[in-house]
mmCIF file of C-alpha atoms in Angstrom:
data_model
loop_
_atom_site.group_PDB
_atom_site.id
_atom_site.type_symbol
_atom_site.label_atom_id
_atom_site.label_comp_id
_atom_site.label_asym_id
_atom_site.label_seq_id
_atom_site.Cartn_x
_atom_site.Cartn_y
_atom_site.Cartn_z
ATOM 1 C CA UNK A 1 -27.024 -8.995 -143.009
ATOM 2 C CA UNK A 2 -26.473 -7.245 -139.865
ATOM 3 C CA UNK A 3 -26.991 -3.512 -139.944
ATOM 4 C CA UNK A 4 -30.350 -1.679 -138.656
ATOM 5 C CA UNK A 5 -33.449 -1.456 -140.716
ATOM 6 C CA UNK A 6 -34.404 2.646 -139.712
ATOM 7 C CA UNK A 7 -32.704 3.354 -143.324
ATOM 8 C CA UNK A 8 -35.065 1.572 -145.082
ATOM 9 C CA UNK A 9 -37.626 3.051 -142.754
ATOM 10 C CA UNK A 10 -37.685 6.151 -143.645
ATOM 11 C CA UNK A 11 -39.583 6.809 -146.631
ATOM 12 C CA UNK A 12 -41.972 4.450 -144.982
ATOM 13 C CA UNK A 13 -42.130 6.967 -141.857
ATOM 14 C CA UNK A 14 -42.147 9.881 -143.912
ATOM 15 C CA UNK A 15 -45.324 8.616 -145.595
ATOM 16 C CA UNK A 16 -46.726 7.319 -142.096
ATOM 17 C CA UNK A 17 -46.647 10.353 -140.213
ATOM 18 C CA UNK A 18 -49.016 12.766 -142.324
ATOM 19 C CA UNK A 19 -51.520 10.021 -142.320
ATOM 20 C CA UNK A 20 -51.539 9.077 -138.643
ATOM 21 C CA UNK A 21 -51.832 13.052 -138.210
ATOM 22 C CA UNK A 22 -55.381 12.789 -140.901
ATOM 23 C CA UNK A 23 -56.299 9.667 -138.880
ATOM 24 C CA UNK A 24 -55.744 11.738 -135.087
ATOM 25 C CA UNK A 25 -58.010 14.860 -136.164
ATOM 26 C CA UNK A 26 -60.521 12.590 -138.411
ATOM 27 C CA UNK A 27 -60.457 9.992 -134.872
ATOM 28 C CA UNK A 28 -60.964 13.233 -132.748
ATOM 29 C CA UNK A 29 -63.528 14.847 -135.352
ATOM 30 C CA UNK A 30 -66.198 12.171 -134.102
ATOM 31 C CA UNK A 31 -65.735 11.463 -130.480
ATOM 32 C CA UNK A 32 -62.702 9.218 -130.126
ATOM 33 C CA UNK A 33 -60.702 10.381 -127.039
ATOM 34 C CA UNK A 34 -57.368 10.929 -127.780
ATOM 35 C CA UNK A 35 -56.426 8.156 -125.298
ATOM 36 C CA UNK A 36 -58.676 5.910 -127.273
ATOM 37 C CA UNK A 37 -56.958 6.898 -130.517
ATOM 38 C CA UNK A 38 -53.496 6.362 -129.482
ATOM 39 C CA UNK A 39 -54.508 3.592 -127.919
ATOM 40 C CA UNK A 40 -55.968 2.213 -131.578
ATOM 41 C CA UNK A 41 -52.685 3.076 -133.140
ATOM 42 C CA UNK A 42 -50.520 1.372 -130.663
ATOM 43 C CA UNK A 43 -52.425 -2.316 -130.555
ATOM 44 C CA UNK A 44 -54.612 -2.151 -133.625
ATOM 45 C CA UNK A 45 -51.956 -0.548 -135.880
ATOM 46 C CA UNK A 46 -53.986 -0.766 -139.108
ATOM 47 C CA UNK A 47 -53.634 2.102 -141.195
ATOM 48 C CA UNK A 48 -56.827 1.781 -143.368
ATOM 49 C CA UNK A 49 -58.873 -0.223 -141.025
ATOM 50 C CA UNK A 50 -58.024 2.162 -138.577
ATOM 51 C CA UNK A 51 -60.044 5.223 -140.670
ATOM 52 C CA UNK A 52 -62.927 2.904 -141.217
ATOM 53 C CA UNK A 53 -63.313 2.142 -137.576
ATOM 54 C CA UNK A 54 -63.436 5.976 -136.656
ATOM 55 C CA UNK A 55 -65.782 6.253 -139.506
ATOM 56 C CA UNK A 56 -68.073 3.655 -138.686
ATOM 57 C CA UNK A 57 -67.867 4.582 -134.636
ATOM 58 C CA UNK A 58 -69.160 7.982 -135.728
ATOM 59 C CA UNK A 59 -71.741 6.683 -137.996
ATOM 60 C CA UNK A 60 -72.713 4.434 -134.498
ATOM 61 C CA UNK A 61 -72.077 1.261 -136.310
ATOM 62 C CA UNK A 62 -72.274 -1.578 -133.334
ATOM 63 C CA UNK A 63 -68.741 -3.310 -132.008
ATOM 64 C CA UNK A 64 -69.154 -6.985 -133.739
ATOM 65 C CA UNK A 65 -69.697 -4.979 -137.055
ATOM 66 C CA UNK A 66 -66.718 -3.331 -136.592
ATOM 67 C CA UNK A 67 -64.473 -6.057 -135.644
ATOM 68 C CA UNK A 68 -65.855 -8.487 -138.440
ATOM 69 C CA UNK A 69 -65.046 -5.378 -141.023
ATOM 70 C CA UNK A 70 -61.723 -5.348 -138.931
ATOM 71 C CA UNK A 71 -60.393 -8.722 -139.904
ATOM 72 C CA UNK A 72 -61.801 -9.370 -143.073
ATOM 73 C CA UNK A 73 -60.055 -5.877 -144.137
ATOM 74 C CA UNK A 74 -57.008 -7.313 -142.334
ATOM 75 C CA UNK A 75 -57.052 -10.900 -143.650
ATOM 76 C CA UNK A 76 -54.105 -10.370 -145.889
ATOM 77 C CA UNK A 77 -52.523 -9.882 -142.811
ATOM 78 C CA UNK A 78 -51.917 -13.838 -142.724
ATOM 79 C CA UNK A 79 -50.709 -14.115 -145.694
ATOM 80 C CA UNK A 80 -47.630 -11.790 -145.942
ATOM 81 C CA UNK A 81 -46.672 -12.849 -142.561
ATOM 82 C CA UNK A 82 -46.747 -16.583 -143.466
ATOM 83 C CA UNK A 83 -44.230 -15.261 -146.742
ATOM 84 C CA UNK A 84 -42.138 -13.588 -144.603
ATOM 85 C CA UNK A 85 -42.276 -16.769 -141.886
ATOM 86 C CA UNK A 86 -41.073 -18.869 -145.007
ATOM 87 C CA UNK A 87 -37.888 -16.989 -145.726
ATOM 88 C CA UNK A 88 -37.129 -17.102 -141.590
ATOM 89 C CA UNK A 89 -34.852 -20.363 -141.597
ATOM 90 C CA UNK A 90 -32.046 -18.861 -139.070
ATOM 91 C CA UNK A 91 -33.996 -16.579 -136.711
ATOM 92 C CA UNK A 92 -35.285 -18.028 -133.744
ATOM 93 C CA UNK A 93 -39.382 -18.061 -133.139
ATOM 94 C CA UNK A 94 -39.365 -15.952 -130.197
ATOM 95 C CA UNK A 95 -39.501 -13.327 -132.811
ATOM 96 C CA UNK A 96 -41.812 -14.285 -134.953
ATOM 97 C CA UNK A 97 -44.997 -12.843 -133.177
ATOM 98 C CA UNK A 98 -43.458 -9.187 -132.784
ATOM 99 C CA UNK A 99 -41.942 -9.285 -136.668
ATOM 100 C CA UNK A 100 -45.955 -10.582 -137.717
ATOM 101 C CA UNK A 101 -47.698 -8.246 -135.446
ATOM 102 C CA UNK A 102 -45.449 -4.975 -136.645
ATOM 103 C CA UNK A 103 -45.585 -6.086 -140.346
ATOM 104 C CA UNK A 104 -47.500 -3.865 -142.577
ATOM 105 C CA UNK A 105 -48.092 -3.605 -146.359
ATOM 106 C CA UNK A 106 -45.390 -1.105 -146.786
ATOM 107 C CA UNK A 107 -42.852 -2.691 -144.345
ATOM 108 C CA UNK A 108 -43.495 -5.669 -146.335
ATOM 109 C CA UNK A 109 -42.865 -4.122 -149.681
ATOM 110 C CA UNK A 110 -39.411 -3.688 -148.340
ATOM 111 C CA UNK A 111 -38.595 -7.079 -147.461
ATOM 112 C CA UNK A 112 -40.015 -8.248 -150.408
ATOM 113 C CA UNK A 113 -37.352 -7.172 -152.780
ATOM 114 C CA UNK A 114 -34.677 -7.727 -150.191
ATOM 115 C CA UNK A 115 -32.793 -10.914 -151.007
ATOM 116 C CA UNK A 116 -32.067 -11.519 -147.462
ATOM 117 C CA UNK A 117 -34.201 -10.470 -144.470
ATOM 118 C CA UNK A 118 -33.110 -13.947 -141.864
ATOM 119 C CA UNK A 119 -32.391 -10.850 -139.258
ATOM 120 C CA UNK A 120 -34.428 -10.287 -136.810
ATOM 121 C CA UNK A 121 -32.771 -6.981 -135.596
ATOM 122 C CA UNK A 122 -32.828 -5.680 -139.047
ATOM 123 C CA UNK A 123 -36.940 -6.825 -139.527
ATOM 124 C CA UNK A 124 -37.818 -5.817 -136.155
ATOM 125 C CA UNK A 125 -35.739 -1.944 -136.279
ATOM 126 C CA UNK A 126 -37.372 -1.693 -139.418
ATOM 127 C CA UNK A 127 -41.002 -2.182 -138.483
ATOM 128 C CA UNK A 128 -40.601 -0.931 -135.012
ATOM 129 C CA UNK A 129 -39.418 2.665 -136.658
ATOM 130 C CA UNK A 130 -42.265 3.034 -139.510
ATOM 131 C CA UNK A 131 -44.541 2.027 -136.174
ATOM 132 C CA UNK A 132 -42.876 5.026 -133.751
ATOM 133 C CA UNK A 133 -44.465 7.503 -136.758
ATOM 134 C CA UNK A 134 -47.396 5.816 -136.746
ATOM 135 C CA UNK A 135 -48.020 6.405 -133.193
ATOM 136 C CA UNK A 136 -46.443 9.823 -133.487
ATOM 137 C CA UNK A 137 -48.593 11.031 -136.002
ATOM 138 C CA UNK A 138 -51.186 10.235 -134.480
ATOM 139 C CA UNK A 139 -50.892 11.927 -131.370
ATOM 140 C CA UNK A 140 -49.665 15.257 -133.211
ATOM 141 C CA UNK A 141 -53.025 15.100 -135.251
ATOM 142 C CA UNK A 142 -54.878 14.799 -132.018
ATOM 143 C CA UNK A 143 -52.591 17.848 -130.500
ATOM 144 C CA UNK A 144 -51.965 19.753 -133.525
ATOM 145 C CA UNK A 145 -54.455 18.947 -135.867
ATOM 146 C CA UNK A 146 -56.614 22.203 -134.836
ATOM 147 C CA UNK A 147 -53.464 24.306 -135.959
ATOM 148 C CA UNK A 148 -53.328 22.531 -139.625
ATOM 149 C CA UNK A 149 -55.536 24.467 -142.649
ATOM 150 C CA UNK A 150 -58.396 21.530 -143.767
ATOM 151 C CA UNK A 151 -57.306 22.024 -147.365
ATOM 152 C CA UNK A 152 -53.494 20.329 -146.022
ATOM 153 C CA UNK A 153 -55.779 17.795 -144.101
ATOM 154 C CA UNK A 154 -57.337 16.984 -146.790
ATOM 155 C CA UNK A 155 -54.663 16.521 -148.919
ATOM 156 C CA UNK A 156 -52.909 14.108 -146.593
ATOM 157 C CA UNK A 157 -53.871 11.014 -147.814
ATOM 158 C CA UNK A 158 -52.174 11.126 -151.218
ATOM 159 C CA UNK A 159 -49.246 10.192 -149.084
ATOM 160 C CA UNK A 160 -50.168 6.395 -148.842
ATOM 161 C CA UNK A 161 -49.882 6.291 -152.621
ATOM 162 C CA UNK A 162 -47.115 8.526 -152.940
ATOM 163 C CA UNK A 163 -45.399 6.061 -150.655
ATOM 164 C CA UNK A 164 -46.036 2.746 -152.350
ATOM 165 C CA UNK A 165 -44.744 4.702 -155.819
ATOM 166 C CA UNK A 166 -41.341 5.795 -154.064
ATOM 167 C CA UNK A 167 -41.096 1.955 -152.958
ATOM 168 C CA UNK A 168 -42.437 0.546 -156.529
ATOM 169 C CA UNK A 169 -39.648 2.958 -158.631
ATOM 170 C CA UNK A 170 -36.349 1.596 -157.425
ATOM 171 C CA UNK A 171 -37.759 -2.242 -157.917
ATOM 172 C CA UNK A 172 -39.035 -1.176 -161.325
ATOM 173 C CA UNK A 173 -35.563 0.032 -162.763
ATOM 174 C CA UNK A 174 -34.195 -2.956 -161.122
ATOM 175 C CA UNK A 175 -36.413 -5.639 -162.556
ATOM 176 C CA UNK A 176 -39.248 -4.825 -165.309
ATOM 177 C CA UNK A 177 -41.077 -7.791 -163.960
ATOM 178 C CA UNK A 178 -41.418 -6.339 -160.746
ATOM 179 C CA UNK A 179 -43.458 -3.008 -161.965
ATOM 180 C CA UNK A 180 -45.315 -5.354 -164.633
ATOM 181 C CA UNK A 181 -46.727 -7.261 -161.506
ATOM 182 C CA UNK A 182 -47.555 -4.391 -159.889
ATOM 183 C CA UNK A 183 -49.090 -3.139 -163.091
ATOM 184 C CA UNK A 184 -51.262 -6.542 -163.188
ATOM 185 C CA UNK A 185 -52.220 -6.295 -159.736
ATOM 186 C CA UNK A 186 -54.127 -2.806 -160.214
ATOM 187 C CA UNK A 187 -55.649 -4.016 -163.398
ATOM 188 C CA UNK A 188 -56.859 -7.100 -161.801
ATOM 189 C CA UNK A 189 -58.014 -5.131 -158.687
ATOM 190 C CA UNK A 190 -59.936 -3.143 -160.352
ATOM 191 C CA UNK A 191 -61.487 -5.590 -162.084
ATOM 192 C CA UNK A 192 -62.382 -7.458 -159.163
ATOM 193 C CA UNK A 193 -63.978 -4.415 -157.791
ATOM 194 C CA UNK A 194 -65.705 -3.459 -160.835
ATOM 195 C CA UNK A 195 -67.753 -6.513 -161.896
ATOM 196 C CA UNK A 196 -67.512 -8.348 -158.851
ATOM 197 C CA UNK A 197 -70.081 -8.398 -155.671
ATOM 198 C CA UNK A 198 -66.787 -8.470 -153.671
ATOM 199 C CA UNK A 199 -66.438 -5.894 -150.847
ATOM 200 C CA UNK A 200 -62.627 -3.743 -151.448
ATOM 201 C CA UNK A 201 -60.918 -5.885 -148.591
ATOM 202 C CA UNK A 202 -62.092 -8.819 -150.476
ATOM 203 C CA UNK A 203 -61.151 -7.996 -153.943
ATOM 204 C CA UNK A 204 -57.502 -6.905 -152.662
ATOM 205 C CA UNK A 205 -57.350 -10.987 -150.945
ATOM 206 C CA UNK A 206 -58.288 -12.219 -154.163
ATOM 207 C CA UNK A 207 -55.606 -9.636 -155.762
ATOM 208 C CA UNK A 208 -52.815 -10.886 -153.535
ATOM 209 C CA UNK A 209 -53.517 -14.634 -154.659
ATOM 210 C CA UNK A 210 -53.611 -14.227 -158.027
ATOM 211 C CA UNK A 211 -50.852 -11.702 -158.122
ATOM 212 C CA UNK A 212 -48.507 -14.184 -155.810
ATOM 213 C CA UNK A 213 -48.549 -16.836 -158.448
ATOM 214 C CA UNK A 214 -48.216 -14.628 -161.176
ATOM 215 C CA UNK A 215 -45.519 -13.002 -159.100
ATOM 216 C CA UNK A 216 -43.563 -16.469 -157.933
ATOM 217 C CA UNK A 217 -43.537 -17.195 -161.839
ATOM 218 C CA UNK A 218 -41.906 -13.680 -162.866
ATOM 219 C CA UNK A 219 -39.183 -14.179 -159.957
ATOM 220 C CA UNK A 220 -38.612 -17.462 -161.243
ATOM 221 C CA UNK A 221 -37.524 -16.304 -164.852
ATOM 222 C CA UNK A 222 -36.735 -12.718 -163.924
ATOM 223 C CA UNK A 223 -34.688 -12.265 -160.791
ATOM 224 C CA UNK A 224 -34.455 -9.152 -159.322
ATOM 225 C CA UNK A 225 -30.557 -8.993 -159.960
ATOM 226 C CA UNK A 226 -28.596 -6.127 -162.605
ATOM 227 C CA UNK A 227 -25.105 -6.098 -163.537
ATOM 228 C CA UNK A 228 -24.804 -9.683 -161.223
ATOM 229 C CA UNK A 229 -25.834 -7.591 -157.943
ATOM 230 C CA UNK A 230 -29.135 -7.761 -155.954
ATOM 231 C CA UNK A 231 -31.624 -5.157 -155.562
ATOM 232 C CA UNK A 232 -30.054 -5.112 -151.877
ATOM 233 C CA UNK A 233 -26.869 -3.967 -153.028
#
């Protein structure tokens, strides 16, 4: 498979860069110089965790709080990298710590229904683009954000979910069992939340357990082929 990933990027980016841009003003809103924020973006690279550490800086939350809230948020973290490690039988380790540290939930929503991903300059072009918005957005909420009406602001973060639904439709009319796994996982999720003690980060771990074996199962019987092609195709 050797062709560049930035295709696949780019609904990823397009959802990527109005968030980083909420995350830059909502960063600069309580205190966080905008060194400091790009500087969050460009080594902690967390999307969600990186909104509740501006939140909980500005609430004046102390620094072991925050990076205990960090990785437990983050945990599931270790386990899509060690599924995407497991389908790396050509490519040679010296990539594996820059394809794990630039993996993300929606980069990894991509590679999940690819059939083939043993290419580490199509993994690595993909990540590193969905990562250039990141950063960029960020900086042009910092720069611009003063410019942009709070009602848009506001607004912005319907663009996470927008994204994952763009990614979830095309794997849905290619495999039912795909969007029925999907549908599972938010049922169980919000079960978890709802009559569990579990924090969110926690019930999403459990989520991603459960919904792996379900999900292994489905792939088993179901495979995400149509007409004898892949999804890739």
């Amino acid at each position: 498979m050797k062709k560049t990933g930035f295709k696949d990027a780019l609904p990823i980016m397009a959802g990527y860069f109005p968030i980083a841009m909420a995350y830059g003003i909502l960063a600069k809103s309580v205190g966080i110089t905008m060194t400091d924020g790009i500087m969050f973006s460009i080594f902690l690279y967390a999307g969600a965790a990186q909104f509740m550490v501006a939140s909980m800086i500005g609430a004046g939350i102390s620094a072991l709080s925050i990076i205990l809230a960090v990785f437990f948020m983050n945990f599931r973290h270790f386990i899509m990298s060690a599924s995407v490690r497991a389908r790396l039988t050509k490519t040679n380790r010296k990539y594996y710590s820059i394809i794990g540290f630039f993996l993300t939930d929606e980069s990894y929503s991509v590679v999940s229904l690819k059939k083939e991903i043993d290419d580490p300059g199509y993994l690595i072009s993909l990540e590193l683009s969905a990562y250039a918005a990141w950063v960029g957005g960020t900086a042009a909420g910092y720069l611009f954000g003063m410019f942009i009406p709070a009602i848009i602001t506001d607004s912005m973060g319907i663009a996470l979910y927008a994204l994952f639904v763009a990614l979830l439709i095309p794997a849905g009319k290619q495999a039912k069992s795909a969007l029925l796994v999907a549908l599972i996982a938010g049922g169980l999720n919000s079960l978890f939340i709802r009559f569990t003690n579990l924090e969110q980060s926690g019930s999403f771990i459990l989520t991603v357990l459960s919904v792996a074996a379900m999900g292994t199962l489905f792939k088993r019987n179901f495979p995400l082929k149509k007409e004898g092609k892949s999804y890739e195709s």
